């Protein structure tokens, strides 16, 4: 079995075990907790065991007591990071113009650096902004000032990969890009559970850049391994927007992608027919798909979408006031659907049915 960790504060003493490491049915796995990598509050990570046949993880939780000042700093940093990621997702989905993205990113990264000048990820966020805003000399100077720290062997691979990726934005030298692509690919092979490295890989690897199917499988595999970052859902959504045929089924990963689109009100017209078509094959009530089809109906008010919405409500045995609105709409439209009238009558409010 191969052994790896998905958190930089957990360090397994061995990277591989074989049958000689077992005493009977027992094998002791030693690991170290690096206190320098812990933050205040709850730290959650896992040791992952895998081979070609199986993969499983053991979750490790470390709680670090905090004083009020450190906790306040930690929470403020988390909030700024959340705000930047939310802003980035809106920009990726083109719900935010380039000018607004740059203005708001400038404000957030400046606040980050003011809060903690010694945080390397905050420095990288600001460098990324500066390069994107065509302030390349400032961005390059900031990256150079952190090079020794970030290229140190103790630096987490995800952070080092981000640094190397940002360097490629300064110079489009093909040899350098290929070198960085190899480094990031090696980092991902070492830690295939880290979505941050995978996200970077799609921009520097020719294989992923030229093959949307390959990229889709990359993100789906991360989901199967336990990743629930909305960033991978956004990237997968962008793939389906450019190529709706990539949405071939409605498994849990596809539903997570659709749910993200619904939450961000970013479901494009070209996906509505696809979602409604695939929903026909779902015979159980599913709130995620119901919400998605409601949004589809807002975008394109057609009979097919209305039929599938009512079918989903009937599958869920819904007779509440919200369901009645949809049943009534379908009845008035002349839609023919098994048990529609039965559920329409069951959901009808008392004042409409004339009963006391």
XYZ file of C-alpha atoms in Angstrom:
356
model
C 0.000 0.000 0.000
C 1.180 3.525 -0.769
C 0.862 6.026 2.079
C 0.384 9.764 1.706
C -1.194 12.676 3.518
C -3.606 15.304 2.230
C -2.510 17.865 4.861
C 0.933 19.389 5.277
C 0.836 19.081 9.096
C 0.643 15.251 8.910
C 3.875 13.442 8.023
C 3.745 9.631 7.763
C 7.085 8.036 8.605
C 6.681 5.524 5.772
C 5.536 6.077 2.204
C 4.831 2.412 1.498
C 4.024 -0.779 3.425
C 4.106 -4.423 2.321
C 3.219 -7.738 3.949
C 6.554 -7.770 5.838
C 5.363 -4.739 7.863
C 2.467 -6.721 9.353
C 2.511 -8.761 12.536
C -0.411 -11.103 12.019
C -3.279 -8.841 10.960
C -1.784 -5.695 12.486
C 0.484 -3.016 11.065
C 1.397 0.069 13.087
C 1.688 3.269 11.072
C 3.630 6.042 12.750
C 3.189 9.665 11.766
C 4.302 13.036 13.014
C 2.280 16.200 13.543
C 4.201 19.327 12.549
C 3.117 22.045 15.033
C 4.453 24.776 12.739
C 1.865 23.811 10.128
C -1.096 23.929 12.517
C -3.480 26.853 12.698
C -5.617 27.875 15.627
C -8.776 25.856 16.173
C -9.587 22.588 14.411
C -7.130 21.122 11.884
C -8.492 18.235 9.801
C -6.439 16.033 7.508
C -6.115 12.399 6.533
C -3.599 9.653 5.885
C -4.465 7.957 2.599
C -3.706 4.328 1.814
C -3.944 3.199 -1.794
C -2.901 0.705 -4.418
C -4.212 -0.227 -7.848
C -7.169 -2.065 -6.291
C -8.349 0.142 -3.456
C -8.048 3.474 -1.695
C -9.136 4.514 1.793
C -8.298 7.202 4.295
C -7.958 7.656 8.055
C -9.088 11.099 9.190
C -6.982 12.894 11.795
C -8.240 15.880 13.794
C -5.951 18.155 15.791
C -7.415 20.866 18.001
C -5.171 23.791 18.895
C -6.268 26.045 21.791
C -6.475 29.675 20.752
C -6.460 32.991 22.456
C -8.889 35.658 21.339
C -6.314 37.619 19.303
C -5.091 34.633 17.311
C -8.619 33.393 16.728
C -9.696 36.823 15.512
C -6.747 36.951 13.081
C -7.484 33.444 11.832
C -11.175 34.204 11.239
C -10.395 37.482 9.451
C -7.955 35.695 7.139
C -10.478 32.958 6.406
C -13.121 35.561 5.580
C -10.849 37.416 3.171
C -9.908 34.152 1.453
C -13.578 33.215 1.126
C -14.413 36.635 -0.339
C -11.594 36.350 -2.888
C -12.633 32.854 -3.952
C -16.263 33.953 -4.288
C -15.141 36.899 -6.400
C -12.964 34.653 -8.555
C -15.817 32.211 -9.198
C -18.114 35.048 -10.276
C -15.409 36.273 -12.656
C -14.812 32.806 -14.106
C -18.532 32.504 -14.825
C -18.540 35.962 -16.451
C -20.950 37.337 -13.895
C -18.382 40.031 -13.195
C -16.628 42.260 -15.729
C -12.821 42.341 -15.960
C -12.723 45.900 -14.608
C -14.860 45.049 -11.557
C -12.840 41.899 -10.959
C -9.572 43.833 -10.972
C -10.903 46.635 -8.748
C -12.309 44.281 -6.132
C -9.334 41.903 -6.295
C -7.012 44.874 -5.727
C -8.927 45.834 -2.600
C -9.044 42.299 -1.189
C -5.384 41.450 -1.827
C -4.292 44.779 -0.324
C -6.334 44.033 2.799
C -4.801 40.570 2.960
C -1.263 41.897 2.843
C -2.063 44.589 5.392
C -3.444 41.934 7.726
C -0.458 39.575 7.446
C 2.637 40.515 5.437
C 4.253 37.178 6.301
C 1.574 34.919 4.876
C 2.996 33.404 1.654
C -0.380 32.541 0.114
C -1.564 36.125 0.585
C 1.616 37.291 -1.149
C 0.918 34.927 -4.060
C -2.665 36.177 -4.348
C -1.412 39.734 -4.604
C 1.276 38.773 -7.131
C -1.402 37.043 -9.215
C -3.532 40.179 -9.141
C -0.592 42.429 -10.094
C 0.309 40.244 -13.082
C -3.330 40.071 -14.220
C -3.592 43.857 -13.922
C -0.540 44.237 -16.227
C 1.594 45.480 -13.317
C 4.116 42.798 -14.171
C 7.216 44.465 -12.719
C 5.573 44.750 -9.300
C 4.292 41.184 -9.534
C 7.710 39.864 -10.534
C 9.414 41.740 -7.693
C 6.979 40.273 -5.178
C 7.534 36.743 -6.513
C 11.317 37.188 -6.445
C 11.173 38.307 -2.809
C 9.489 35.017 -1.879
C 11.481 32.679 -4.157
C 13.891 31.314 -1.524
C 11.054 30.592 0.888
C 8.700 29.014 -1.631
C 11.319 26.869 -3.354
C 12.453 25.450 -0.022
C 11.934 21.706 0.373
C 9.684 22.293 3.399
C 7.187 24.346 1.384
C 3.911 22.514 0.669
C 3.740 21.299 -2.940
C 0.506 23.162 -3.682
C 2.043 26.494 -2.692
C 5.271 25.824 -4.580
C 3.261 24.801 -7.663
C 1.257 28.026 -7.467
C 4.477 30.031 -7.299
C 5.889 28.230 -10.368
C 2.642 28.736 -12.274
C 2.716 32.477 -11.580
C 6.273 32.600 -12.917
C 5.010 31.217 -16.243
C 2.627 34.166 -16.508
C 5.629 36.498 -16.567
C 7.456 34.664 -19.326
C 5.876 32.618 -22.099
C 9.138 30.798 -22.767
C 8.111 27.333 -23.974
C 10.975 25.505 -22.266
C 10.114 27.113 -18.939
C 6.428 26.309 -19.324
C 7.244 22.672 -20.102
C 9.555 22.521 -17.076
C 6.845 23.943 -14.797
C 4.233 21.598 -16.299
C 6.447 18.615 -15.480
C 7.025 19.854 -11.935
C 3.322 20.403 -11.298
C 2.438 17.052 -12.896
C 4.961 15.313 -10.635
C 3.495 17.135 -7.628
C 0.020 15.952 -8.580
C 1.174 12.352 -9.006
C 2.653 12.608 -5.513
C -0.604 13.999 -4.128
C -3.551 13.208 -6.439
C -5.996 14.335 -3.743
C -4.987 18.005 -3.846
C -7.463 19.907 -6.039
C -5.274 23.039 -5.945
C -2.464 21.288 -7.809
C -4.967 19.775 -10.252
C -6.481 23.203 -10.887
C -3.043 24.571 -11.811
C -2.258 21.535 -13.947
C -5.119 22.270 -16.357
C -3.467 25.568 -17.340
C 0.075 24.329 -17.942
C -0.392 20.782 -19.237
C -0.941 20.420 -22.983
C -2.897 17.195 -22.362
C -5.518 18.947 -20.253
C -5.549 22.245 -22.138
C -6.394 20.548 -25.443
C -8.758 17.822 -24.207
C -11.909 18.876 -22.329
C -12.847 15.223 -21.780
C -9.525 14.592 -20.060
C -10.043 17.671 -17.929
C -13.601 16.603 -17.017
C -12.351 13.207 -15.857
C -9.664 14.938 -13.781
C -12.257 16.923 -11.823
C -14.676 14.010 -11.538
C -11.908 11.798 -10.178
C -11.108 14.455 -7.554
C -14.770 14.448 -6.539
C -14.767 10.656 -6.225
C -11.696 10.929 -3.988
C -13.591 13.244 -1.646
C -12.902 16.761 -2.945
C -15.851 19.122 -2.492
C -14.281 22.440 -3.474
C -16.680 24.675 -5.435
C -13.695 25.659 -7.597
C -13.684 22.241 -9.305
C -17.450 22.484 -9.797
C -16.986 25.852 -11.507
C -14.290 24.455 -13.806
C -16.475 21.456 -14.668
C -19.412 23.788 -15.324
C -17.279 25.823 -17.731
C -16.496 22.610 -19.630
C -20.193 21.769 -20.017
C -21.022 25.336 -21.064
C -18.546 25.136 -23.944
C -19.486 21.528 -24.705
C -22.968 20.518 -23.368
C -22.550 16.963 -24.664
C -20.024 16.394 -21.843
C -23.051 16.210 -19.531
C -23.984 12.604 -20.297
C -25.571 11.507 -16.999
C -26.768 12.942 -13.707
C -24.643 11.163 -11.119
C -23.666 12.832 -7.841
C -20.755 14.756 -9.397
C -22.882 16.134 -12.219
C -25.565 17.083 -9.699
C -22.990 18.940 -7.583
C -21.915 20.882 -10.681
C -25.536 21.717 -11.515
C -26.267 22.730 -7.916
C -23.347 25.183 -8.066
C -24.769 26.679 -11.252
C -28.188 27.039 -9.608
C -26.754 28.665 -6.469
C -24.831 31.180 -8.538
C -27.684 31.730 -10.989
C -25.274 30.758 -13.752
C -27.159 28.131 -15.711
C -26.757 28.970 -19.420
C -29.424 28.436 -22.047
C -27.376 25.785 -23.860
C -27.534 23.476 -20.815
C -31.250 23.729 -20.048
C -32.421 21.240 -22.694
C -29.677 18.823 -21.676
C -30.640 18.883 -17.997
C -34.354 18.483 -18.723
C -33.653 15.595 -21.129
C -31.455 13.725 -18.642
C -33.937 14.349 -15.806
C -36.482 12.164 -17.624
C -34.433 9.133 -16.613
C -34.511 10.035 -12.903
C -37.535 8.320 -11.352
C -36.923 9.427 -7.743
C -37.586 12.834 -6.238
C -34.417 14.928 -6.351
C -34.410 18.465 -4.953
C -31.179 19.454 -6.712
C -32.607 18.564 -10.120
C -35.975 20.106 -9.249
C -34.301 23.429 -8.396
C -32.261 23.179 -11.586
C -35.358 22.613 -13.714
C -37.134 25.539 -12.053
C -34.219 27.728 -13.111
C -34.376 26.156 -16.578
C -38.046 27.153 -16.741
C -37.150 30.745 -15.833
C -34.705 30.757 -18.728
C -36.867 28.864 -21.213
C -40.563 28.497 -20.335
C -41.453 25.474 -22.443
C -43.898 22.604 -21.948
C -41.206 19.922 -21.768
C -39.525 21.586 -18.773
C -42.877 22.157 -17.044
C -43.781 18.488 -17.586
C -40.540 17.293 -15.989
C -40.965 19.649 -13.028
C -44.451 18.257 -12.346
C -43.220 14.682 -12.822
C -40.504 15.282 -10.236
C -43.001 16.801 -7.793
C -45.328 13.813 -8.238
C -42.385 11.440 -7.659
C -41.831 13.274 -4.384
C -45.508 12.986 -3.429
C -45.635 16.785 -3.144
C -49.078 18.265 -2.360
C -47.983 21.543 -0.787
C -48.840 25.063 -1.935
C -45.661 25.432 -4.013
C -46.367 22.184 -5.868
C -49.934 23.338 -6.540
C -48.654 26.385 -8.433
C -46.769 24.104 -10.835
C -49.635 21.622 -11.179
C -52.058 24.465 -11.934
C -49.683 25.920 -14.491
C -49.436 22.513 -16.186
C -53.233 21.993 -16.155
C -53.811 25.426 -17.674
C -51.200 24.722 -20.341
C -52.947 21.495 -21.328
C -50.089 19.180 -20.366
C -50.952 15.471 -20.238
C -49.155 13.631 -17.449
C -50.128 10.526 -15.490
C -51.680 11.431 -12.084
C -51.273 15.166 -12.718
C -54.957 15.951 -12.128
C -55.018 13.753 -9.011
C -52.114 15.668 -7.478
C -53.553 18.970 -8.656
C -56.737 18.270 -6.673
C -54.817 16.972 -3.631
C -52.666 20.101 -3.527
C -55.514 22.556 -4.158
C -55.964 25.042 -1.279
C -59.270 24.845 0.580
C -60.512 28.220 -0.601
C -60.094 27.101 -4.239
C -61.743 23.704 -3.832
C -64.708 25.273 -2.039
C -64.404 23.114 1.068
C -64.366 24.450 4.606
